[in-house]
Amino acid sequence: MYKGIAFFDLDHTLYNEQTRVDPEVADAMHQLKANNVLPVISTGRNLFEIPNTMKQTGIDTVVSANGSYVIFEGKPVYKALIDKQIVEDFVEFAKSNHEATTVMNSTGAKINFINDIVRGNYKFINSRMPNLGVEDFIKKQEVVMMLINTKGPDDHYINHFKDSLTFFRNTPFSMDIVHIGSSKKKGIQELIANAKLDGIPTYAFGDGNNDIPMLDFVDHPVVMENGLPHVKEYAEYITTKNTDHGIVNGLKHFNLL
């Protein structure tokens, strides 16, 4: 039985500003395991984006795609797929607004066209732009998450698909899109239920909008000093910045290290 479970957002939380894990943070993740605390990545990113992060930290339990695809000790335990017809309808709606859609699952991603907003988005998140091929992807593969490359207005999409999709604005250039009701909270609940982790104290570290459901659910929510002001309202403890030993300081505050 673990004595605690610690969930970590990646961008601007576990990652530094170069989208990498600092050595002291990687060491902290290994120390958590030695202290019988289960470290879990909880991210809007998909598994294909983070193999080096998982290897560096030794973490093999992940709540990915904003809670839509969950693995425990390397094995899938939960996924929430977006219906293919809904995906097709969304892609066409976005195209009518001259905005590009990225479709994703745990193994890869495709985009339907590239413009300046797309370039700005992938530069902002420090990721390589996907190859073209959305239509073929939809036909042949599962879709657990989409990304609309847009500067807004958000309500244009949210109101049109409010009965079938959930949206998270995480960058100035894009919104994450998942199955209705999906969130990091939902993914964590499914992890706890399927991996039989009930009754263990939970901790979470985050900074952004998609972290709010997770922070609101766990026993001990921690927000980075660099987090959004309204996200800090959910914190039991505000640690230092992700670039100023924030993860280590937060873990030490709760005597997890």
XYZ file of C-alpha atoms in Angstrom:
257
model
C 0.000 0.000 0.000
C 1.361 3.392 -0.990
C 1.428 6.074 1.685
C 0.576 8.754 -0.859
C -0.121 9.480 -4.530
C 1.335 12.635 -6.084
C -0.032 13.916 -9.412
C 2.076 16.268 -11.524
C 1.101 18.494 -14.405
C 3.924 18.880 -16.929
C 4.060 22.250 -18.695
C 5.166 25.043 -16.356
C 4.999 22.588 -13.441
C 7.157 19.462 -13.661
C 8.819 20.905 -16.777
C 11.128 23.890 -16.863
C 10.599 26.637 -19.458
C 12.463 24.585 -22.079
C 9.868 21.794 -21.700
C 12.388 19.565 -19.962
C 12.693 17.914 -16.557
C 15.494 19.363 -14.442
C 17.808 16.767 -12.846
C 16.685 17.695 -9.305
C 13.061 17.085 -10.307
C 13.891 13.727 -11.871
C 15.770 12.777 -8.706
C 12.751 13.812 -6.618
C 10.485 11.486 -8.605
C 12.798 8.546 -7.951
C 12.987 9.503 -4.281
C 9.195 9.527 -4.048
C 9.127 5.925 -5.193
C 11.782 5.048 -2.624
C 9.574 6.726 -0.005
C 6.607 4.591 -1.063
C 4.777 7.510 -2.725
C 3.369 6.855 -6.211
C 4.321 9.648 -8.659
C 1.828 10.135 -11.488
C 2.074 12.404 -14.517
C -1.262 14.175 -15.049
C -1.158 16.122 -18.301
C -2.972 17.410 -21.320
C -0.254 15.857 -23.426
C -0.607 12.406 -24.952
C 1.669 9.441 -24.280
C 3.511 9.660 -27.602
C 4.724 13.129 -26.582
C 6.355 12.136 -23.285
C 8.402 8.893 -23.566
C 11.634 10.670 -22.609
C 9.932 12.301 -19.618
C 8.654 8.939 -18.425
C 12.088 7.367 -18.848
C 13.923 10.207 -17.112
C 11.572 10.300 -14.125
C 10.901 6.565 -13.913
C 7.160 7.303 -13.926
C 4.989 4.648 -15.583
C 1.574 5.733 -14.286
C 0.044 8.530 -16.350
C -3.249 10.394 -16.587
C -2.855 11.714 -20.125
C -4.939 13.641 -22.669
C -6.673 15.610 -19.905
C -7.870 12.424 -18.222
C -8.989 10.643 -21.392
C -6.261 7.966 -21.498
C -4.877 6.468 -18.286
C -2.151 3.892 -17.699
C -1.138 2.258 -14.419
C 2.362 0.771 -14.283
C 2.556 0.979 -18.059
C -0.774 -0.737 -18.795
C -3.961 1.008 -20.018
C -6.765 1.056 -17.452
C -9.140 3.679 -18.885
C -9.874 5.612 -22.067
C -12.660 7.961 -23.175
C -12.964 8.047 -26.963
C -14.542 10.863 -28.933
C -17.211 9.575 -31.328
C -15.931 9.661 -34.911
C -18.997 11.502 -36.204
C -18.483 14.204 -33.597
C -14.830 14.460 -34.619
C -15.770 14.821 -38.279
C -18.417 17.427 -37.486
C -15.978 19.430 -35.366
C -13.229 19.346 -37.989
C -15.648 20.638 -40.631
C -17.006 23.342 -38.316
C -13.486 24.538 -37.512
C -12.519 24.465 -41.189
C -15.495 26.696 -41.987
C -13.889 29.204 -39.612
C -10.510 28.766 -41.330
C -9.022 27.167 -38.222
C -7.043 23.925 -38.099
C -7.772 20.866 -35.970
C -5.274 18.374 -34.563
C -6.559 14.863 -33.782
C -4.672 12.647 -31.339
C -4.431 9.384 -29.451
C -1.748 7.723 -27.347
C 0.383 6.818 -30.380
C 0.317 9.899 -32.609
C -1.367 12.961 -34.094
C -2.358 14.506 -37.423
C -3.446 17.997 -38.468
C -5.582 19.071 -41.429
C -3.694 22.217 -42.493
C -1.060 24.648 -41.250
C -1.323 28.423 -40.855
C 0.281 31.104 -38.700
C -1.825 30.257 -35.634
C -0.735 26.610 -35.891
C 2.900 27.665 -36.139
C 2.485 29.941 -33.137
C 0.826 27.212 -31.093
C 3.426 24.539 -31.647
C 6.214 27.017 -31.041
C 4.529 28.030 -27.786
C 4.254 24.435 -26.524
C 7.718 23.600 -27.878
C 6.463 20.645 -29.925
C 6.908 19.570 -33.512
C 3.915 20.189 -35.757
C 2.077 16.980 -36.720
C 1.979 15.719 -40.276
C -1.099 16.229 -42.421
C -3.688 13.454 -42.631
C -6.685 14.052 -40.370
C -9.258 12.286 -42.574
C -7.261 9.056 -42.750
C -6.523 9.220 -39.012
C -10.215 9.512 -38.177
C -11.109 6.560 -40.384
C -8.412 4.194 -39.115
C -7.647 5.189 -35.517
C -9.260 6.027 -32.198
C -9.445 9.695 -31.215
C -9.038 10.483 -27.510
C -8.356 14.202 -27.886
C -8.476 17.061 -30.356
C -6.845 20.468 -30.366
C -8.323 23.512 -32.066
C -5.673 25.991 -33.165
C -7.459 29.262 -32.421
C -7.027 32.571 -30.636
C -10.781 32.685 -29.974
C -13.523 33.513 -29.389
C -13.790 30.301 -27.367
C -17.568 30.429 -26.938
C -17.993 30.041 -30.681
C -16.864 26.422 -30.288
C -17.926 25.718 -26.723
C -21.555 26.692 -27.278
C -21.834 24.800 -30.562
C -20.523 21.521 -29.069
C -21.533 21.929 -25.412
C -23.482 18.643 -25.385
C -20.698 16.447 -26.746
C -17.276 17.926 -25.940
C -15.302 19.508 -23.085
C -12.840 22.341 -23.766
C -9.757 23.603 -21.925
C -7.999 26.821 -22.961
C -4.347 26.144 -22.129
C -2.424 28.395 -24.519
C -3.065 31.722 -26.294
C -3.185 29.756 -29.551
C -5.251 26.655 -28.798
C -7.874 24.795 -26.796
C -7.708 21.119 -25.802
C -10.865 19.155 -26.608
C -11.959 15.866 -25.015
C -15.059 13.726 -24.577
C -17.848 15.427 -22.662
C -17.163 15.146 -18.933
C -13.509 14.200 -19.333
C -10.966 15.953 -17.123
C -7.917 15.227 -15.030
C -10.299 14.655 -12.125
C -12.200 11.996 -14.079
C -8.962 10.310 -15.135
C -7.699 10.275 -11.557
C -10.968 8.813 -10.316
C -10.733 6.046 -12.913
C -7.104 5.367 -12.010
C -7.903 5.085 -8.313
C -10.874 2.794 -8.965
C -9.226 0.521 -11.540
C -5.858 0.250 -9.788
C -7.501 -0.205 -6.354
C -5.793 2.821 -4.829
C -8.699 3.936 -2.669
C -8.057 5.468 0.732
C -4.558 6.766 -0.032
C -3.830 10.489 0.547
C -3.579 12.404 -2.738
C -1.485 15.420 -3.705
C -1.444 17.400 -6.954
C 0.785 20.046 -8.512
C -0.468 22.321 -11.280
C -0.611 25.805 -12.731
C -3.282 26.092 -15.422
C -6.945 25.867 -16.359
C -7.014 22.137 -17.064
C -5.535 21.514 -13.596
C -8.523 23.010 -11.764
C -10.641 19.802 -11.700
C -7.627 17.858 -10.393
C -6.743 20.442 -7.761
C -10.345 20.610 -6.619
C -10.468 16.822 -6.189
C -7.262 15.822 -4.387
C -6.666 16.032 -0.641
C -3.705 18.422 -0.920
C -3.642 20.770 -3.963
C -0.418 22.624 -4.713
C -0.156 25.470 -7.236
C 3.084 26.845 -8.629
C 3.942 30.491 -7.949
C 3.907 30.947 -11.728
C 0.361 29.554 -11.911
C -2.622 31.556 -13.150
C -4.102 33.832 -10.442
C -7.537 32.178 -10.440
C -5.938 28.717 -10.257
C -4.116 29.703 -7.065
C -7.513 30.037 -5.378
C -7.684 26.215 -5.361
C -4.360 25.768 -3.562
C -3.795 24.500 -0.070
C -0.174 25.493 -0.614
C 1.492 27.758 -3.185
C 5.030 26.627 -3.834
C 7.812 28.499 -5.601
C 8.060 28.773 -9.394
C 8.708 25.737 -11.549
C 12.085 27.335 -12.332
C 12.862 27.945 -8.642
C 12.754 24.462 -7.100
C 8.945 24.563 -6.930
C 8.388 20.807 -7.146
C 11.031 19.946 -4.557
C 9.889 22.695 -2.185
C 6.274 21.602 -2.454
C 7.091 17.968 -1.784
C 9.217 18.921 1.208
C 6.373 21.047 2.587
C 4.265 17.896 2.861
C 7.188 15.765 4.093
C 7.069 13.586 0.980
C 10.817 13.992 0.463
